[in-house]
Short mmCIF file of C-alpha atoms in Angstrom, two decimals:
data_model
loop_
_atom_site.label_atom_id
_atom_site.label_comp_id
_atom_site.label_asym_id
_atom_site.label_seq_id
_atom_site.Cartn_x
_atom_site.Cartn_y
_atom_site.Cartn_z
CA MET O 297 0.00 0.00 0.00
CA ASN O 298 1.39 3.40 -0.94
CA GLU O 299 1.65 6.17 1.63
CA SER O 300 1.19 9.92 1.54
CA SER O 301 4.20 11.91 0.37
CA GLY O 302 3.51 14.53 3.01
CA PRO O 303 1.76 17.88 3.38
CA LEU O 304 1.89 20.83 1.02
CA ASN O 305 2.62 23.93 3.09
CA GLY O 306 2.69 26.82 0.64
CA PRO O 307 1.68 30.16 2.19
CA SER O 308 -1.62 30.41 0.32
CA GLU O 309 -2.55 26.73 0.63
CA ALA O 310 -4.27 24.75 3.35
CA SER O 311 -2.36 22.34 5.55
CA PRO O 312 -3.85 19.30 7.32
CA GLU O 313 -3.26 20.91 10.68
CA SER O 314 -4.91 24.23 9.84
CA GLY O 315 -8.41 22.94 9.16
CA ARG O 316 -8.70 25.36 6.24
CA GLN O 317 -9.51 23.94 2.84
CA THR O 318 -8.50 25.10 -0.63
CA ASP O 319 -11.18 24.97 -3.31
CA PHE O 320 -9.02 24.06 -6.31
CA VAL O 321 -11.81 24.74 -8.80
CA GLN O 322 -12.18 28.27 -7.47
CA LEU O 323 -8.39 28.66 -7.45
CA LEU O 324 -8.26 27.79 -11.15
CA ARG O 325 -11.15 30.13 -11.92
CA ASP O 326 -9.34 32.96 -10.13
CA ASN O 327 -6.21 32.33 -12.23
CA SER O 328 -8.01 31.91 -15.54
CA ASP O 329 -9.31 34.39 -18.07
CA CYS O 330 -12.62 32.67 -18.78
CA PRO O 331 -14.87 34.82 -20.97
CA GLU O 332 -18.63 34.54 -20.91
CA THR O 333 -18.54 32.91 -24.35
CA LEU O 334 -17.80 29.22 -24.76
CA TYR O 335 -18.26 27.01 -27.80
CA ALA O 336 -20.44 23.96 -28.36
CA LYS O 337 -20.77 21.41 -31.14
CA ILE O 338 -23.15 18.47 -31.55
CA THR O 339 -21.06 15.69 -33.08
CA GLY O 340 -23.75 13.03 -33.55
CA ASP O 341 -26.55 11.13 -31.85
CA ARG O 342 -26.27 12.14 -28.19
CA ARG O 343 -22.67 13.25 -28.67
CA LEU O 344 -21.58 16.74 -27.68
CA GLU O 345 -18.36 18.71 -27.25
CA VAL O 346 -17.87 21.99 -25.38
CA LEU O 347 -14.84 24.31 -25.34
CA VAL O 348 -14.29 26.57 -22.33
CA PRO O 349 -11.44 29.06 -22.99
CA TYR O 350 -9.24 29.76 -19.98
CA LYS O 351 -6.12 31.43 -21.41
CA GLY O 352 -6.17 33.12 -24.78
CA THR O 353 -6.99 30.46 -27.37
CA ARG O 354 -6.29 27.61 -24.95
CA CYS O 355 -9.44 25.77 -23.88
CA ALA O 356 -10.70 23.04 -21.64
CA HIS O 357 -12.24 20.61 -24.13
CA TYR O 358 -15.07 18.61 -22.53
CA ASP O 359 -17.09 15.95 -24.32
CA PHE O 360 -20.21 13.97 -23.53
CA GLY O 361 -21.68 10.93 -25.16
CA LYS O 362 -23.98 7.95 -24.92
CA ASN O 363 -22.64 4.65 -23.70
CA LEU O 364 -22.29 1.92 -26.32
CA HIS O 365 -24.73 -0.58 -24.79
CA ASP O 366 -27.07 1.61 -22.74
CA ASP O 367 -28.40 5.17 -22.96
CA PHE O 368 -26.54 7.06 -20.26
CA MET O 369 -24.82 10.16 -21.63
CA LEU O 370 -21.74 10.34 -19.50
CA PHE O 371 -19.13 13.05 -19.05
CA ARG O 372 -16.74 11.27 -21.39
CA GLY O 373 -13.53 13.24 -21.06
CA GLY O 374 -11.64 16.47 -20.58
CA ALA O 375 -8.69 17.58 -22.69
CA VAL O 376 -6.72 20.73 -23.47
CA SER O 377 -7.19 22.13 -26.97
CA GLU O 378 -6.44 25.27 -28.95
CA LEU O 379 -9.31 27.30 -30.36
CA VAL O 380 -8.97 27.56 -34.15
CA VAL O 381 -10.89 30.33 -35.93
CA LYS O 382 -10.89 30.44 -39.74
CA PRO O 383 -12.87 32.39 -42.35
CA SER O 384 -15.86 30.36 -43.46
CA GLY O 385 -16.76 32.16 -46.66
CA GLN O 386 -20.38 32.31 -45.54
CA PRO O 387 -22.45 35.36 -46.60
CA ASP O 388 -22.97 36.43 -43.00
CA GLY O 389 -19.20 36.47 -42.40
CA ALA O 390 -19.42 34.14 -39.40
CA PRO O 391 -16.08 32.34 -38.91
CA HIS O 392 -15.59 28.58 -38.81
CA ILE O 393 -14.58 27.55 -35.29
CA ASP O 394 -12.78 24.31 -34.56
CA ALA O 395 -10.36 22.88 -31.98
CA ALA O 396 -6.91 21.33 -32.17
CA LYS O 397 -6.51 18.86 -29.31
CA ARG O 398 -3.20 19.03 -27.45
CA TYR O 399 -3.56 16.31 -24.80
CA ASP O 400 -6.07 14.43 -22.69
CA VAL O 401 -6.31 15.17 -18.97
CA LEU O 402 -9.46 13.43 -17.70
CA LYS O 403 -9.48 9.83 -18.89
CA PRO O 404 -11.95 9.36 -21.77
CA TRP O 405 -14.92 7.07 -21.14
CA SER O 406 -14.02 6.31 -17.52
CA ASN O 407 -17.06 6.93 -15.29
CA LYS O 408 -17.02 10.11 -13.24
CA GLU O 409 -20.58 10.81 -12.03
CA TYR O 410 -21.44 7.56 -10.24
CA ALA O 411 -20.86 3.80 -10.45
CA LEU O 412 -22.96 1.37 -8.40
CA CYS O 413 -22.54 -2.42 -8.47
CA VAL O 414 -25.98 -3.87 -7.65
CA SER O 415 -28.24 -6.89 -7.60
CA PRO O 416 -31.86 -7.34 -6.47
CA ALA O 417 -31.58 -8.26 -2.79
CA GLY O 418 -31.88 -12.00 -2.21
CA SER O 419 -32.07 -12.80 -5.93
CA GLY O 420 -28.75 -14.56 -6.24
CA HIS O 421 -28.09 -12.68 -9.49
CA PRO O 422 -24.51 -11.50 -10.03
CA HIS O 423 -23.90 -7.86 -9.24
CA GLN O 424 -23.86 -5.55 -12.27
CA TRP O 425 -22.74 -1.93 -12.62
CA LEU O 426 -25.00 1.08 -13.08
CA PRO O 427 -24.27 2.59 -15.61
CA GLU O 428 -22.69 0.33 -18.26
CA HIS O 429 -19.44 -1.46 -17.49
CA ASN O 430 -17.86 -4.34 -19.41
CA ARG O 431 -20.28 -4.04 -22.36
CA THR O 432 -23.33 -4.67 -20.21
CA GLY O 433 -26.04 -2.02 -20.60
CA THR O 434 -27.96 -1.19 -17.44
CA VAL O 435 -29.22 2.43 -17.63
CA PHE O 436 -31.90 3.38 -20.15
CA ALA O 437 -33.55 6.66 -21.00
CA VAL O 438 -36.98 7.89 -20.02
CA SER O 439 -36.04 11.32 -21.39
CA GLN O 440 -32.82 13.08 -22.37
CA GLN O 441 -32.88 16.82 -23.00
CA LEU O 442 -30.21 19.18 -24.27
CA PHE O 443 -30.47 22.89 -23.50
CA ILE O 444 -28.16 25.47 -25.08
CA ASP O 445 -28.52 28.94 -23.59
CA ASP O 446 -31.66 27.62 -21.84
CA LYS O 447 -33.35 26.70 -25.14
CA GLU O 448 -34.04 23.03 -25.79
CA VAL O 449 -32.31 21.51 -28.81
CA THR O 450 -33.89 18.36 -30.23
CA ASP O 451 -31.84 17.86 -33.40
CA TRP O 452 -28.74 15.73 -32.74
CA SER O 453 -27.46 15.95 -36.32
CA GLY O 454 -23.69 16.34 -36.40
CA GLN O 455 -22.31 19.84 -36.94
CA THR O 456 -19.09 20.77 -38.75
CA GLY O 457 -17.98 23.53 -36.40
CA PHE O 458 -18.43 24.96 -32.93
CA ARG O 459 -20.80 27.83 -32.28
CA PRO O 460 -20.54 30.47 -29.54
CA VAL O 461 -22.82 29.90 -26.56
CA GLN O 462 -22.93 30.80 -22.88
CA SER O 463 -24.15 27.56 -21.29
CA VAL O 464 -24.93 23.95 -22.09
CA ARG O 465 -27.11 21.69 -19.97
CA LEU O 466 -27.94 17.99 -20.23
CA VAL O 467 -30.92 16.70 -18.23
CA GLN O 468 -31.45 12.95 -18.11
CA ARG O 469 -34.22 10.90 -16.53
CA MET O 470 -33.44 7.19 -16.65
CA ILE O 471 -34.16 3.80 -15.16
CA GLY O 472 -31.65 1.26 -13.96
CA ILE O 473 -32.21 -2.30 -15.16
CA HIS O 474 -30.48 -5.43 -13.88
CA PRO O 475 -29.78 -7.59 -16.98
CA ASP O 476 -31.01 -10.77 -15.22
CA ASP O 477 -34.29 -9.19 -14.12
CA ARG O 478 -35.41 -6.93 -16.95
CA SER O 479 -39.09 -7.13 -16.07
CA ARG O 480 -38.86 -4.45 -13.39
CA PRO O 481 -36.57 -1.41 -13.04
CA ILE O 482 -34.22 -1.48 -10.07
CA ALA O 483 -33.84 2.32 -9.77
CA GLU O 484 -34.93 5.72 -11.02
CA ILE O 485 -31.93 7.85 -11.96
CA ASP O 486 -31.80 11.59 -12.59
CA CYS O 487 -28.57 13.22 -13.75
CA SER O 488 -27.76 16.71 -14.97
CA HIS O 489 -24.59 18.23 -16.44
CA THR O 490 -24.16 21.98 -16.76
CA VAL O 491 -21.19 23.43 -18.64
CA ASP O 492 -20.36 27.12 -18.44
CA ARG O 493 -17.35 29.31 -17.67
CA ARG O 494 -17.34 27.83 -14.14
CA GLY O 495 -16.62 24.29 -15.38
CA VAL O 496 -18.70 21.11 -15.55
CA THR O 497 -21.24 20.82 -12.75
CA VAL O 498 -22.77 17.38 -12.18
CA ARG O 499 -25.73 16.30 -10.07
CA SER O 500 -26.99 12.72 -9.79
CA LYS O 501 -29.80 11.13 -7.80
CA ILE O 502 -30.51 7.40 -7.64
CA ILE O 503 -33.76 6.19 -6.00
CA TRP O 504 -34.08 2.46 -5.27
CA LEU O 505 -37.43 0.96 -6.24
CA TYR O 506 -37.10 -2.19 -4.14
CA PRO O 507 -34.46 -3.70 -1.83
CA VAL O 508 -31.09 -3.73 -3.57
CA SER O 509 -27.76 -5.30 -2.62
CA ILE O 510 -24.94 -2.83 -3.36
CA GLY O 511 -21.60 -4.61 -3.54
CA SER O 512 -19.69 -1.36 -3.95
CA GLY O 513 -20.49 2.13 -5.11
CA TYR O 514 -18.81 5.43 -5.92
CA GLY O 515 -19.74 9.05 -6.57
CA MET O 516 -17.81 12.01 -8.06
CA MET O 517 -14.78 10.05 -9.24
CA VAL O 518 -11.74 11.62 -10.91
CA PRO O 519 -10.06 9.46 -13.59
CA ILE O 520 -6.82 10.93 -14.92
CA GLU O 521 -4.97 10.10 -18.12
CA GLY O 522 -1.88 8.13 -17.13
CA SER O 523 0.48 10.24 -19.23
CA PHE O 524 -0.73 13.36 -17.40
CA ALA O 525 -0.79 12.12 -13.80
CA TYR O 526 2.04 12.97 -11.41
CA LYS O 527 0.73 14.23 -8.06
CA LEU O 528 -2.65 14.37 -6.33
CA VAL O 529 -3.20 17.23 -3.88
CA THR O 530 -6.14 17.47 -1.50
CA SER O 531 -7.83 20.61 -0.20
CA LEU O 532 -6.40 19.87 3.24
CA GLY O 533 -2.89 20.16 1.83
CA ARG O 534 -1.66 16.61 1.54
CA VAL O 535 0.21 15.43 -1.55
CA TYR O 536 0.10 11.88 -2.92
CA ASP O 537 2.16 10.26 -5.64
CA ALA O 538 0.13 9.32 -8.73
CA THR O 539 2.71 7.48 -10.84
CA ALA O 540 2.60 3.81 -9.79
CA THR O 541 1.06 1.51 -12.42
CA ASP O 542 0.79 -1.80 -10.53
CA ARG O 543 -2.91 -1.76 -9.58
CA SER O 544 -1.98 -0.75 -6.03
CA ARG O 545 -4.07 1.66 -3.97
CA THR O 546 -3.24 4.67 -1.84
CA ASN O 547 -5.64 5.18 1.06
CA LEU O 548 -5.97 8.92 1.58
CA LEU O 549 -5.05 10.06 5.06
CA ASP O 550 -7.64 12.82 4.63
CA ASP O 551 -10.31 10.07 4.59
CA ASP O 552 -13.65 11.77 3.73
CA GLN O 553 -12.79 15.27 4.96
CA ALA O 554 -11.23 16.89 1.86
CA VAL O 555 -13.77 18.78 -0.24
CA SER O 556 -11.54 19.43 -3.26
CA TYR O 557 -8.84 17.58 -5.24
CA ALA O 558 -6.25 18.59 -7.85
CA PHE O 559 -4.10 16.48 -10.17
CA LEU O 560 -0.79 17.97 -11.33
CA HIS O 561 1.59 17.10 -14.15
CA ARG O 562 5.36 16.79 -13.89
CA PRO O 563 7.19 20.16 -13.76
CA ASP O 564 9.38 19.41 -16.80
CA ALA O 565 6.60 18.96 -19.38
CA GLU O 566 6.06 21.02 -22.52
CA ASP O 567 2.99 22.44 -24.29
CA GLY O 568 1.55 23.88 -21.08
CA ARG O 569 1.21 20.51 -19.37
CA SER O 570 3.39 21.52 -16.41
CA ASN O 571 1.00 24.40 -15.61
CA THR O 572 -2.22 22.48 -16.28
CA VAL O 573 -4.33 21.33 -13.34
CA ALA O 574 -7.39 19.08 -13.27
CA ALA O 575 -9.60 19.81 -10.26
CA MET O 576 -12.82 18.48 -8.75
CA THR O 577 -14.73 20.04 -5.87
CA ILE O 578 -17.49 18.13 -4.12
CA HIS O 579 -20.82 19.86 -3.55
CA ASP O 580 -23.06 18.76 -0.68
CA ILE O 581 -20.24 16.68 0.77
CA GLY O 582 -22.44 15.22 3.50
CA SER O 583 -24.77 13.70 0.90
CA THR O 584 -22.15 12.84 -1.71
CA LEU O 585 -19.92 11.01 0.80
CA ARG O 586 -22.88 9.74 2.89
CA TYR O 587 -21.71 11.19 6.19
CA GLY O 588 -23.03 9.27 9.18
CA GLN O 589 -24.72 6.56 7.11
CA GLU O 590 -24.17 2.82 7.21
CA GLY O 591 -22.58 0.83 4.43
CA ARG O 592 -19.67 3.01 3.40
CA ARG O 593 -16.17 1.58 2.76
CA ARG O 594 -15.19 -0.56 5.71
CA ASN O 595 -11.90 -0.67 7.65
CA ASN O 596 -10.20 1.85 5.36
CA PRO O 597 -10.62 5.51 4.37
CA VAL O 598 -13.65 6.24 2.22
CA VAL O 599 -11.54 8.02 -0.42
CA TRP O 600 -8.66 6.24 -2.14
CA LEU O 601 -6.49 6.49 -5.24
CA GLU O 602 -6.10 3.58 -7.65
CA HIS O 603 -2.86 3.24 -9.62
CA ARG O 604 -4.45 0.97 -12.20
CA ASN O 605 -1.94 0.89 -15.05
CA GLU O 606 0.02 3.15 -17.39
CA GLN O 607 -3.20 4.50 -18.89
CA ILE O 608 -5.11 5.67 -15.82
CA GLN O 609 -4.98 6.88 -12.22
CA LYS O 610 -8.40 7.18 -10.57
CA LEU O 611 -9.69 8.82 -7.41
CA TYR O 612 -12.52 6.83 -5.83
CA PRO O 613 -14.88 8.10 -3.11
CA GLN O 614 -16.25 4.69 -2.06
CA VAL O 615 -19.61 5.50 -0.52
CA PHE O 616 -21.04 1.94 -0.58
CA ASP O 617 -19.47 -1.34 0.51
CA GLN O 618 -21.62 -4.45 0.95
CA TYR O 619 -24.84 -2.64 1.82
CA THR O 620 -28.53 -3.41 1.30
CA ALA O 621 -30.64 -0.38 0.43
CA GLN O 622 -34.39 -0.40 0.94
CA ALA O 623 -37.15 0.70 -1.42
CA GLY O 624 -37.36 4.48 -1.40
CA ASP O 625 -33.77 4.99 -0.21
CA PHE O 626 -31.76 7.31 -2.41
CA TYR O 627 -28.22 8.46 -3.07
CA GLU O 628 -27.24 11.93 -4.28
CA ALA O 629 -23.83 13.04 -5.57
CA ALA O 630 -22.81 16.48 -6.80
CA GLY O 631 -19.73 18.47 -7.68
CA VAL O 632 -17.84 20.41 -10.32
CA TYR O 633 -14.85 19.61 -12.55
CA PHE O 634 -12.48 22.18 -14.02
CA VAL O 635 -9.41 21.89 -16.26
CA GLY O 636 -7.28 25.03 -16.22
CA GLU O 637 -3.85 26.48 -15.62
CA LEU O 638 -1.83 28.13 -12.85
CA PRO O 639 1.20 30.44 -13.20
CA GLU O 640 4.56 28.76 -12.71
CA SER O 641 5.16 30.83 -9.59
CA HIS O 642 2.06 29.54 -7.81
CA PRO O 643 2.85 27.69 -4.54
CA LEU O 644 0.82 24.68 -5.64
CA LEU O 645 3.18 24.10 -8.56
CA ILE O 646 6.38 25.08 -6.78
CA LYS O 647 5.75 22.67 -3.92
CA ARG O 648 4.66 19.65 -5.96
CA ASP O 649 8.06 17.96 -5.58
#
């Protein structure tokens, strides 16, 4: 088991002893030049990309898309791209806007919002993941709505370029289905994603329709591209190594008390990577981490970091561990993700070694 590499004690950062917490999303906002205008493009059936500029033409490039074997439109990934503006030749003079991707930061396709491994209580059926894992579809749409600047868009035809907008919102109402008991839904699931200059805000609510065995479950996860990962910093000031690739785990000494997390790249990288930070701040931490409730991760901290392989490092808030939920029980998770940049002189970057 890996251990913490010790506290970060920069003058403007929190330390574990101080009790203060640093909101890394807000820190990135404060150090970014995010205009009101962002850019959105529908790329196909329930596929969407959004660019949020944070420094000149440099953008956080977020994308969303439907799973392959069920309907859930997940927050697929977050990259850094350059905004490309070219003359379009159109009569109205509107330019053609595109993006040149530089590098991935948030691991594409890896679940971020929630992941719950469930089976009808007492059924003997194997546990399956909500939403889809391992090519097994489990979450299906009742309704899925896309709002751009608060106006509903119903045409998912692919577009050739991005268009300027101020906000994008996905609202999904779904049902969870266990593949061995398709005759009755196991859960009602509501999930919303809002993208604006403040980042990607996510809210999920899962209501159990009858008793359900939850083998394990997570909310507001942070999967990081392996080539980007170097250090994980918590809002209480601790720093953890994020470079092992042997499927080991680091149990966070902060347990469930840190409200915000930041992943940092190595200091010697090019193309802006060394200044880039991926952050997630939990909203409603008592609900998201199930404070005071039974059935959370046992005998170890609730929050831990998986060093899965060379492709991914993943932060897991494990809010369920061998628990039986009753009909009408519910779980809510909420938070915000932000990919941005800090100046080289910032204490967070100086102290990462």
